Amino acid sequence: MASSLVGKQAVVVGAGIGGLAATGAIAQHFEQVVVVERDALPAEPVDRPGIPQGRHVHGLLVSGQRALDALFPGFEQDIVRAGAVPIISGLDIRWERPGYDPFPRRDLGLRAYALSRPALEYALRRRVEGLSNVELRQGCRVLELLATRDGAAVAGVRCENSDGSRETLEADLVIDASGRGALTLALLKSIGRSPPEETTIGVDFGYATCVFAVPDNAPTDWKGVMTFGGRDPLSSRGALLYPLEGNRWMLGLGGRHGEEPPGYIEGFLAFARGLRTPTIYNAIRHARPLGAVVRYGFPESVLRHFERLETFPRGLLPIADAICRFNPVYGQGMSVAAQEACLLKGLLERPSAESDRLAGLAPAFFAEVPALIETPWSVATMDFMHPSTRGQRPADFETRLKFGMALTRLAAEDPAVHRLVAEVQSLLKPRSVYRDDPDLMRRVSAIMAQV
Ligand SMILES: Cc1cc2nc3c(=O)[nH]c(=O)nc-3n(C[C@H](O)[C@H](O)[C@H](O)COP(=O)(O)OP(=O)(O)OC[C@H]3O[C@@H](n4cnc5c(N)ncnc54)[C@H](O)[C@@H]3O)c2cc1C
């Protein structure tokens, strides 16, 4: 174990999914890891202020589940014990989209689990608490990241405890898993470096969510429902009725550019009644709400191109949402965070002749992140199908759209294509697998020529 050490102390800012996953990736490579979290962390799987999005549906893709299991072997069993609802991909969630009500349902051979964000995070936190060289410091806000005098490296963090006392934690590696990445940008500014270029997609998406007790007369032929569209063909409405541990349903409603759902129960139900199909409204109209309706506004997806920076302070590493925030509709953020942590683990385990392993860590990480983000970001660019979406539309967007429609039609007809599409959507395979299959490309092109 001693030979795998790359530094004395690492500090991870943020005990969200990115921070906890990254801690699992680095723990055996440092004598000590301190995870600094501004929230007081609840002793039960419940919401907390630092994760306001945790009150909304948080689907974990199969890729994310596998990545977390690779970081913490047996993690899948942890979430099963936490009451996660087993989901057979392609079968248990009813998909309703224009032209497919529902999309053909079949067992695609992929097993997922549905649970609340607090339950997932709690299970992960328990694993991190079990690591002997990790200290989870809660109620402690990082005020700033500190650089060495010459600005070439990160030296530690300055933080404030809940009693107002301030202290400095020295670190050979600081992982910024604070979500927004503002600490990293502030450090770059303080040492006179440029921030990374950003690509943004303005979606102005509004969410409203309410949790219900699953009624006794709930349908038995599905465990969840995803519905796209409202009664008006131009509507941006969508909804996901998602099963949770504890025999509950979480219903997330959404709309964009002025079509956001309201935050009170009567308006929430009326919005659900305005969906294109009655499936979800009929399921919840007599169900008992277990709490108030909560809302969330998501203005834009943001991708920071750290890989384009010529130099970067040694020992600093932003991860997860600090690199890329995806429109949550596609349910990708936690899974990408877990995959990035696996990438980090792989880099630290890779044999190296360098005496200073930390010097090359961030450049190597940034060099490999774009390949990991390419597929989920291309999914997020589908937002340009809505005319009010802000940002730089990909030049080939119309072709992409037609390709997607043709592929969807093929997936409805052919179980093998359906499985492949599910694997790409679950981020188990890159979208380049389509291009790499000449027979599939020929079939898709034939359909595209007809539409
Ligand atoms: C409405 C909504 C729905 C979503 N749904 C999904 C979904 O279905 N599936 C999915 O995979 N992803 C979803 N996401 C995205 C997902 O929440 C994030 O991608 C994921 O949590 C990874 O983020 P993170 O770890 O970078 O940051 P976060 O999870 O936001 O964690 C950041 C942590 O850092 C702490 N922190 C911040 N600043 C400081 C500081 N200065 N000092 C100390 N601590 C600090 C915060 O308290 C928090 O605990 C959704 C997001 C939103 C907004």
Coordinates of C-alpha atoms and ligand atoms in Angstrom, one line a residue:
M1 CA 0.0 0.0 0.0
A2 CA 2.8 2.4 0.9
S3 CA 4.1 2.3 -2.7
S4 CA 0.8 3.5 -4.1
L5 CA 0.9 6.7 -2.0
V6 CA 1.1 9.9 -4.1
G7 CA 0.8 12.5 -1.4
K8 CA 0.3 13.1 2.3
Q9 CA -3.0 14.8 2.6
A10 CA -5.9 15.4 0.1
V11 CA -8.9 17.7 0.7
V12 CA -12.2 17.0 -1.1
V13 CA -14.5 20.0 -1.1
G14 CA -18.2 18.8 -1.0
A15 CA -19.8 15.5 0.2
G16 CA -22.2 15.2 -2.7
I17 CA -22.0 12.4 -5.2
G18 CA -18.9 13.8 -7.0
G19 CA -17.0 14.3 -3.7
L20 CA -17.9 11.0 -2.2
A21 CA -17.1 9.1 -5.4
A22 CA -13.8 10.9 -5.8
T23 CA -12.9 10.1 -2.1
G24 CA -13.4 6.4 -2.9
A25 CA -11.1 6.8 -5.9
I26 CA -8.2 8.5 -4.1
A27 CA -8.3 7.2 -0.5
Q28 CA -5.7 4.5 -0.8
H29 CA -3.3 7.0 -2.5
F30 CA -3.0 9.4 0.4
E31 CA -2.1 9.0 4.1
Q32 CA -5.2 11.2 5.0
V33 CA -8.2 12.5 3.1
V34 CA -10.4 15.2 4.6
V35 CA -13.8 15.7 3.0
V36 CA -15.0 19.2 3.9
E37 CA -18.8 19.8 3.7
R38 CA -20.6 23.0 4.6
D39 CA -23.8 21.2 5.6
A40 CA -24.4 19.3 8.9
L41 CA -24.9 15.8 7.5
P42 CA -28.1 14.1 8.6
A43 CA -27.9 10.8 10.4
E44 CA -30.7 9.5 8.2
P45 CA -31.4 9.5 4.5
V46 CA -33.2 12.8 4.3
D47 CA -32.9 16.1 2.4
R48 CA -30.3 18.7 3.3
P49 CA -29.9 22.4 2.3
G50 CA -26.7 22.0 0.3
I51 CA -28.5 19.6 -2.1
P52 CA -31.7 21.4 -3.0
Q53 CA -31.9 19.3 -6.2
G54 CA -32.2 16.2 -4.0
R55 CA -35.9 16.8 -3.5
H56 CA -36.4 16.0 -7.2
V57 CA -36.1 12.8 -9.2
H58 CA -32.5 11.5 -9.3
G59 CA -32.3 8.6 -11.7
L60 CA -29.1 6.6 -11.5
L61 CA -28.1 5.2 -14.9
V62 CA -26.7 1.7 -15.1
S63 CA -23.3 3.1 -15.9
G64 CA -23.4 5.2 -12.8
Q65 CA -24.5 2.2 -10.7
R66 CA -21.6 0.1 -12.1
A67 CA -19.1 2.9 -11.6
L68 CA -20.1 3.3 -7.9
D69 CA -19.9 -0.5 -7.5
A70 CA -16.4 -0.4 -9.0
L71 CA -15.3 2.3 -6.5
F72 CA -17.1 0.6 -3.5
P73 CA -17.4 -3.1 -4.3
G74 CA -20.8 -4.4 -3.2
F75 CA -22.4 -1.0 -3.4
E76 CA -25.3 -2.3 -5.5
Q77 CA -26.3 -4.6 -2.6
D78 CA -26.1 -1.5 -0.3
I79 CA -28.8 0.3 -2.3
V80 CA -30.9 -2.9 -2.5
R81 CA -30.8 -3.1 1.3
A82 CA -31.7 0.6 1.4
G83 CA -35.0 -0.3 -0.3
A84 CA -34.1 0.7 -3.9
V85 CA -36.8 -0.5 -6.4
P86 CA -35.3 -2.9 -9.0
I87 CA -36.0 -1.7 -12.5
I88 CA -35.7 -3.9 -15.7
S89 CA -34.6 -1.4 -18.3
G90 CA -37.0 -1.2 -21.3
L91 CA -39.8 -3.0 -19.4
D92 CA -40.6 -1.5 -16.0
I93 CA -40.8 2.2 -17.0
R94 CA -43.5 3.0 -19.5
W95 CA -42.3 5.5 -22.1
E96 CA -44.9 7.7 -23.8
R97 CA -43.7 9.9 -26.6
P98 CA -45.4 11.2 -29.7
G99 CA -45.9 8.3 -32.1
Y100 CA -45.2 5.7 -29.4
D101 CA -47.9 5.4 -26.6
P102 CA -46.2 3.5 -25.2
F103 CA -42.8 2.7 -26.7
P104 CA -42.6 -1.1 -27.2
R105 CA -41.7 -2.6 -23.8
R106 CA -39.2 -5.5 -23.6
D107 CA -36.5 -6.8 -21.2
L108 CA -33.2 -5.3 -22.5
G109 CA -31.1 -7.3 -20.1
L110 CA -30.0 -4.3 -18.1
R111 CA -30.8 -4.0 -14.4
A112 CA -31.2 -0.6 -12.7
Y113 CA -32.4 0.6 -9.3
A114 CA -34.7 3.5 -8.4
L115 CA -34.2 5.4 -5.1
S116 CA -34.3 8.9 -3.7
R117 CA -31.2 11.1 -3.9
P118 CA -30.9 11.3 -0.1
A119 CA -31.0 7.4 0.1
L120 CA -28.3 7.1 -2.5
E121 CA -26.1 9.7 -1.0
Y122 CA -26.6 8.3 2.5
A123 CA -25.5 4.8 1.3
L124 CA -22.4 6.3 -0.4
R125 CA -21.6 8.4 2.7
R126 CA -21.7 5.2 4.9
R127 CA -19.1 3.7 2.6
V128 CA -16.9 6.7 2.9
E129 CA -17.3 6.8 6.6
G130 CA -16.0 3.3 6.7
L131 CA -12.6 4.3 5.1
S132 CA -10.1 4.4 8.0
N133 CA -8.0 7.3 6.6
V134 CA -10.9 9.6 5.7
E135 CA -12.2 12.3 7.9
L136 CA -15.6 13.7 7.0
R137 CA -15.6 17.3 8.4
Q138 CA -19.2 18.6 8.3
G139 CA -20.6 22.1 9.1
C140 CA -17.4 23.5 7.6
R141 CA -17.4 25.8 4.6
V142 CA -14.4 26.2 2.3
L143 CA -13.9 30.0 1.9
E144 CA -11.1 29.8 -0.7
L145 CA -8.5 27.5 -2.2
L146 CA -4.9 28.6 -1.5
A147 CA -2.1 28.6 -4.0
T148 CA 1.6 28.4 -3.3
R149 CA 3.5 31.7 -3.4
D150 CA 4.5 31.3 -7.1
G151 CA 0.9 30.2 -8.1
A152 CA 2.2 27.0 -9.6
A153 CA 0.4 24.7 -7.2
V154 CA -2.5 24.5 -4.8
A155 CA -1.4 24.5 -1.1
G156 CA -4.6 23.8 0.7
V157 CA -8.0 25.4 1.6
R158 CA -9.1 28.0 4.1
C159 CA -12.4 27.1 5.8
E160 CA -14.8 28.2 8.4
N161 CA -16.4 25.9 11.0
S162 CA -20.0 26.2 12.2
D163 CA -18.8 28.1 15.3
G164 CA -17.2 30.8 13.1
S165 CA -13.6 29.7 13.8
R166 CA -11.4 29.6 10.7
E167 CA -8.5 27.3 9.8
T168 CA -6.2 26.3 7.0
L169 CA -6.0 22.7 5.9
E170 CA -2.8 22.0 3.9
A171 CA -3.2 19.6 1.0
D172 CA -1.1 18.0 -1.8
L173 CA -4.3 17.5 -3.7
V174 CA -7.6 19.5 -3.6
I175 CA -10.6 18.1 -5.3
D176 CA -13.2 20.7 -6.0
A177 CA -16.5 18.8 -5.9
S178 CA -18.5 21.8 -4.7
G179 CA -20.9 21.6 -7.6
R180 CA -20.6 25.1 -9.0
G181 CA -16.8 25.1 -9.3
A182 CA -16.7 28.8 -8.1
L183 CA -13.7 28.0 -5.8
T184 CA -11.6 26.8 -8.7
L185 CA -12.5 29.8 -10.9
A186 CA -11.6 32.1 -8.0
L187 CA -8.2 30.5 -7.5
L188 CA -7.4 30.8 -11.2
K189 CA -8.3 34.4 -11.0
S190 CA -6.2 35.0 -7.9
I191 CA -3.1 33.7 -9.6
G192 CA -3.7 35.7 -12.8
R193 CA -4.8 32.7 -14.9
S194 CA -7.7 32.7 -17.4
P195 CA -10.8 30.7 -16.6
P196 CA -11.7 27.8 -18.9
E197 CA -13.8 28.5 -22.0
E198 CA -17.4 27.5 -21.5
T199 CA -20.1 26.0 -23.8
T200 CA -23.6 26.7 -22.6
I201 CA -27.1 25.6 -23.6
G202 CA -29.8 27.9 -22.2
V203 CA -32.9 25.8 -21.5
D204 CA -34.7 27.8 -18.8
F205 CA -36.3 24.6 -17.4
G206 CA -38.6 24.6 -14.5
Y207 CA -39.3 21.6 -12.3
A208 CA -42.0 20.9 -9.7
T209 CA -42.0 17.7 -7.7
C210 CA -44.3 16.0 -5.2
V211 CA -44.0 12.7 -3.5
F212 CA -47.1 10.4 -3.1
A213 CA -47.9 7.2 -1.2
V214 CA -48.4 4.5 -3.9
P215 CA -52.1 3.8 -3.7
D216 CA -53.5 0.3 -3.2
N217 CA -55.1 0.3 -6.7
A218 CA -51.9 1.4 -8.5
P219 CA -51.4 -0.2 -11.9
T220 CA -49.3 -3.3 -11.8
D221 CA -48.1 -3.4 -15.4
W222 CA -45.5 -0.7 -14.8
K223 CA -43.3 0.7 -12.0
G224 CA -42.9 4.2 -13.5
V225 CA -44.0 6.3 -16.4
M226 CA -42.2 8.9 -18.6
T227 CA -44.4 11.1 -20.7
F228 CA -43.3 13.7 -23.2
G229 CA -45.5 16.5 -24.4
G230 CA -48.7 18.3 -23.5
R231 CA -52.1 18.5 -25.2
D232 CA -50.8 21.4 -27.3
P233 CA -48.4 19.9 -29.9
L234 CA -46.0 22.7 -29.3
S235 CA -45.9 22.2 -25.5
S236 CA -42.6 21.6 -23.8
R237 CA -44.2 19.7 -20.9
G238 CA -42.8 16.4 -19.6
A239 CA -43.3 14.2 -16.6
L240 CA -41.6 11.3 -14.8
L241 CA -43.4 9.2 -12.3
Y242 CA -40.6 7.4 -10.5
P243 CA -40.7 4.7 -7.8
L244 CA -38.8 5.3 -4.5
E245 CA -37.9 3.3 -1.5
G246 CA -40.7 3.1 1.1
N247 CA -43.5 2.4 -1.4
R248 CA -43.6 5.9 -2.7
W249 CA -43.8 7.6 -6.0
M250 CA -42.0 10.8 -6.9
L251 CA -43.7 12.8 -9.6
G252 CA -41.5 15.4 -11.4
L253 CA -43.2 17.7 -13.8
G254 CA -41.3 20.1 -16.1
G255 CA -41.6 22.7 -18.8
R256 CA -39.5 25.4 -20.3
H257 CA -39.5 29.0 -21.5
G258 CA -42.5 30.1 -19.5
E259 CA -44.3 26.7 -19.4
E260 CA -43.0 25.8 -15.9
P261 CA -45.3 23.9 -13.5
P262 CA -46.7 25.7 -10.5
G263 CA -45.6 25.1 -6.9
Y264 CA -49.0 24.3 -5.2
I265 CA -50.9 21.1 -5.3
E266 CA -54.0 22.2 -7.3
G267 CA -51.9 23.7 -10.0
F268 CA -49.5 20.8 -10.0
L269 CA -52.4 18.4 -10.6
A270 CA -53.9 20.6 -13.3
F271 CA -50.5 20.6 -15.0
A272 CA -50.4 16.8 -14.8
R273 CA -53.9 16.7 -16.3
G274 CA -52.6 18.8 -19.2
L275 CA -50.0 16.1 -20.2
R276 CA -50.5 14.6 -23.7
T277 CA -51.7 11.2 -22.2
P278 CA -53.8 10.6 -19.1
T279 CA -51.6 7.8 -17.7
I280 CA -49.8 9.8 -15.0
Y281 CA -52.8 11.9 -14.0
N282 CA -55.0 8.9 -13.6
A283 CA -52.4 7.2 -11.4
I284 CA -51.9 10.1 -9.0
R285 CA -55.3 11.9 -9.0
H286 CA -56.4 10.0 -5.8
A287 CA -53.0 9.3 -4.4
R288 CA -52.0 10.9 -1.1
P289 CA -49.3 13.6 -1.2
L290 CA -46.7 13.0 1.4
G291 CA -45.4 16.6 1.4
A292 CA -45.6 19.9 -0.3
V293 CA -44.8 20.6 -4.0
V294 CA -41.2 21.8 -4.4
R295 CA -39.8 23.7 -7.4
Y296 CA -36.4 24.1 -9.0
G297 CA -35.2 26.3 -11.9
F298 CA -32.4 25.1 -14.1
P299 CA -31.2 27.9 -16.5
E300 CA -28.5 26.3 -18.6
S301 CA -26.3 23.3 -19.2
V302 CA -22.6 24.4 -18.8
L303 CA -19.5 22.6 -20.1
R304 CA -16.1 23.9 -19.0
H305 CA -13.2 23.1 -21.3
F306 CA -10.4 22.7 -18.7
E307 CA -8.6 20.6 -21.3
R308 CA -8.0 23.7 -23.4
L309 CA -6.0 25.5 -20.7
E310 CA -2.3 25.5 -21.3
T311 CA -1.3 25.3 -17.7
F312 CA -3.1 24.4 -14.5
P313 CA -2.0 24.6 -10.8
R314 CA -0.5 21.3 -9.7
G315 CA -2.6 19.4 -7.2
L316 CA -6.0 21.0 -8.1
L317 CA -8.8 18.9 -9.7
P318 CA -12.4 20.0 -10.3
I319 CA -14.8 17.1 -10.8
A320 CA -18.4 16.4 -11.6
D321 CA -20.7 19.4 -11.9
A322 CA -17.7 21.7 -11.4
I323 CA -16.7 20.5 -14.9
C324 CA -20.1 20.0 -16.5
R325 CA -23.7 20.5 -15.5
F326 CA -26.2 18.8 -17.7
N327 CA -29.8 19.5 -18.1
P328 CA -31.1 17.2 -15.4
V329 CA -33.9 16.0 -17.6
Y330 CA -31.5 13.5 -19.1
G331 CA -30.5 12.1 -15.6
Q332 CA -26.8 12.0 -16.4
G333 CA -25.0 14.1 -13.8
M334 CA -24.4 11.6 -11.0
S335 CA -23.4 8.9 -13.4
V336 CA -20.9 11.1 -15.2
A337 CA -19.5 12.1 -11.7
A338 CA -19.1 8.4 -10.8
Q339 CA -17.4 7.7 -14.1
E340 CA -15.0 10.6 -13.7
A341 CA -14.1 9.2 -10.3
C342 CA -13.4 5.8 -11.9
L343 CA -11.2 7.6 -14.4
L344 CA -9.3 9.3 -11.6
K345 CA -8.8 6.0 -9.8
G346 CA -7.5 4.5 -13.0
L347 CA -5.0 7.3 -13.5
L348 CA -3.7 7.0 -9.9
E349 CA -3.3 3.2 -10.4
R350 CA -1.6 3.5 -13.8
P351 CA 2.1 2.6 -13.5
S352 CA 4.2 5.8 -14.0
A353 CA 7.9 6.6 -14.1
E354 CA 7.3 10.2 -12.9
S355 CA 8.6 10.9 -9.5
D356 CA 6.0 13.6 -9.0
R357 CA 2.7 11.8 -9.7
L358 CA 0.5 14.8 -8.9
A359 CA 2.2 17.1 -11.5
G360 CA 0.7 15.2 -14.4
L361 CA -2.6 14.2 -12.7
A362 CA -4.9 17.1 -13.7
P363 CA -3.6 17.3 -17.4
A364 CA -4.0 13.5 -17.8
F365 CA -7.5 13.8 -16.2
F366 CA -8.6 16.7 -18.4
A367 CA -7.2 15.0 -21.5
E368 CA -9.5 12.0 -20.9
V369 CA -12.7 13.7 -19.6
P370 CA -13.8 15.0 -23.1
A371 CA -14.2 11.4 -24.4
L372 CA -16.3 10.6 -21.3
I373 CA -18.5 13.7 -21.7
E374 CA -18.9 13.5 -25.5
T375 CA -22.0 11.2 -25.4
P376 CA -23.9 12.8 -22.5
W377 CA -23.2 16.3 -23.8
S378 CA -24.5 15.3 -27.2
V379 CA -27.7 14.1 -25.5
A380 CA -27.9 17.5 -23.8
T381 CA -27.7 19.3 -27.2
M382 CA -31.0 17.7 -28.2
D383 CA -32.4 20.7 -26.2
F384 CA -32.0 22.7 -29.4
M385 CA -35.1 20.9 -30.8
H386 CA -36.9 23.6 -28.8
P387 CA -36.7 26.8 -30.8
S388 CA -36.2 29.1 -27.7
T389 CA -33.1 27.2 -26.6
R390 CA -30.1 29.6 -26.3
G391 CA -26.6 28.9 -27.4
Q392 CA -24.6 27.6 -30.4
R393 CA -26.6 25.0 -32.2
P394 CA -24.4 22.3 -33.6
A395 CA -24.0 22.9 -37.4
D396 CA -25.3 19.4 -38.2
F397 CA -28.2 19.6 -35.8
E398 CA -31.0 18.9 -38.3
T399 CA -29.2 15.8 -39.4
R400 CA -28.7 14.7 -35.8
L401 CA -32.4 15.2 -35.2
K402 CA -33.4 13.1 -38.2
F403 CA -30.8 10.5 -37.2
G404 CA -32.3 10.3 -33.7
M405 CA -35.9 10.0 -35.1
A406 CA -34.9 7.2 -37.5
L407 CA -33.0 5.4 -34.8
T408 CA -36.0 5.6 -32.5
R409 CA -38.2 4.1 -35.1
L410 CA -35.7 1.3 -35.7
A411 CA -35.4 0.7 -31.9
A412 CA -39.2 0.3 -31.7
E413 CA -39.1 -2.4 -34.3
D414 CA -35.9 -4.2 -33.5
P415 CA -35.0 -5.4 -30.0
A416 CA -31.3 -5.5 -30.7
V417 CA -31.3 -1.8 -31.8
H418 CA -33.5 -1.0 -28.8
R419 CA -30.9 -2.6 -26.5
L420 CA -28.0 -0.7 -28.2
V421 CA -29.8 2.6 -27.9
A422 CA -30.5 1.9 -24.2
E423 CA -26.8 1.1 -23.7
V424 CA -25.8 4.4 -25.2
Q425 CA -28.5 6.3 -23.2
S426 CA -27.3 4.6 -20.1
L427 CA -23.7 5.8 -20.9
L428 CA -22.5 2.2 -21.1
K429 CA -21.3 2.7 -24.7
P430 CA -20.3 5.9 -26.6
R431 CA -22.6 7.1 -29.3
S432 CA -19.8 6.3 -31.8
V433 CA -21.0 2.7 -31.7
Y434 CA -23.7 3.7 -34.2
R435 CA -21.2 5.0 -36.7
D436 CA -19.1 1.9 -36.2
D437 CA -21.9 -0.4 -37.3
P438 CA -22.2 -0.1 -41.1
D439 CA -25.4 -2.2 -41.3
L440 CA -27.1 -0.1 -38.7
M441 CA -26.0 3.1 -40.5
R442 CA -27.4 1.8 -43.7
R443 CA -30.8 1.0 -42.1
V444 CA -31.0 4.3 -40.3
S445 CA -30.1 6.2 -43.6
A446 CA -32.8 4.3 -45.4
I447 CA -35.4 5.6 -42.9
M448 CA -33.9 9.1 -42.9
A449 CA -34.4 9.2 -46.7
Q450 CA -38.1 8.6 -46.2
V451 CA -38.7 11.4 -43.6
Ligands
LIG1 C1 -33.3 19.4 -10.4 C2 -32.2 18.4 -10.6 C3 -32.4 17.1 -10.9 C4 -31.4 16.2 -11.2 N1 -31.6 14.9 -11.5 C5 -30.6 14.1 -11.8 C6 -30.9 12.7 -12.1 O1 -32.0 12.3 -12.3 N2 -29.8 11.9 -12.3 C7 -28.5 12.4 -12.2 O2 -27.6 11.6 -12.4 N3 -28.3 13.7 -11.9 C8 -29.3 14.5 -11.7 N4 -29.0 15.8 -11.3 C9 -27.6 16.2 -11.3 C10 -26.9 15.8 -10.0 O3 -27.6 16.4 -8.9 C11 -25.4 16.3 -10.0 O4 -24.9 16.1 -11.2 C12 -24.7 15.4 -9.0 O5 -25.2 15.7 -7.7 C13 -23.2 15.6 -8.9 O6 -22.9 16.9 -8.5 P1 -21.7 17.3 -7.5 O7 -21.2 16.2 -6.6 O8 -20.7 18.0 -8.5 O9 -22.3 18.5 -6.7 P2 -23.5 18.3 -5.6 O10 -24.1 17.0 -5.6 O11 -24.3 19.5 -5.8 O12 -22.6 18.5 -4.3 C14 -21.9 19.6 -3.9 C15 -21.6 19.5 -2.4 O13 -20.6 20.5 -2.1 C16 -21.0 21.2 -0.9 N5 -20.4 22.5 -1.0 C17 -20.6 23.5 -1.9 N6 -19.8 24.6 -1.7 C18 -19.1 24.2 -0.6 C19 -18.1 24.9 0.2 N7 -17.7 26.1 -0.2 N8 -17.6 24.3 1.3 C20 -17.9 23.1 1.6 N9 -18.9 22.4 1.0 C21 -19.5 22.9 -0.1 C22 -22.6 21.2 -1.0 O14 -23.2 21.4 0.2 C23 -22.8 19.8 -1.6 O15 -22.9 18.9 -0.5 C24 -30.0 16.7 -11.1 C25 -29.8 18.0 -10.8 C26 -30.8 18.9 -10.6 C27 -30.5 20.4 -10.4

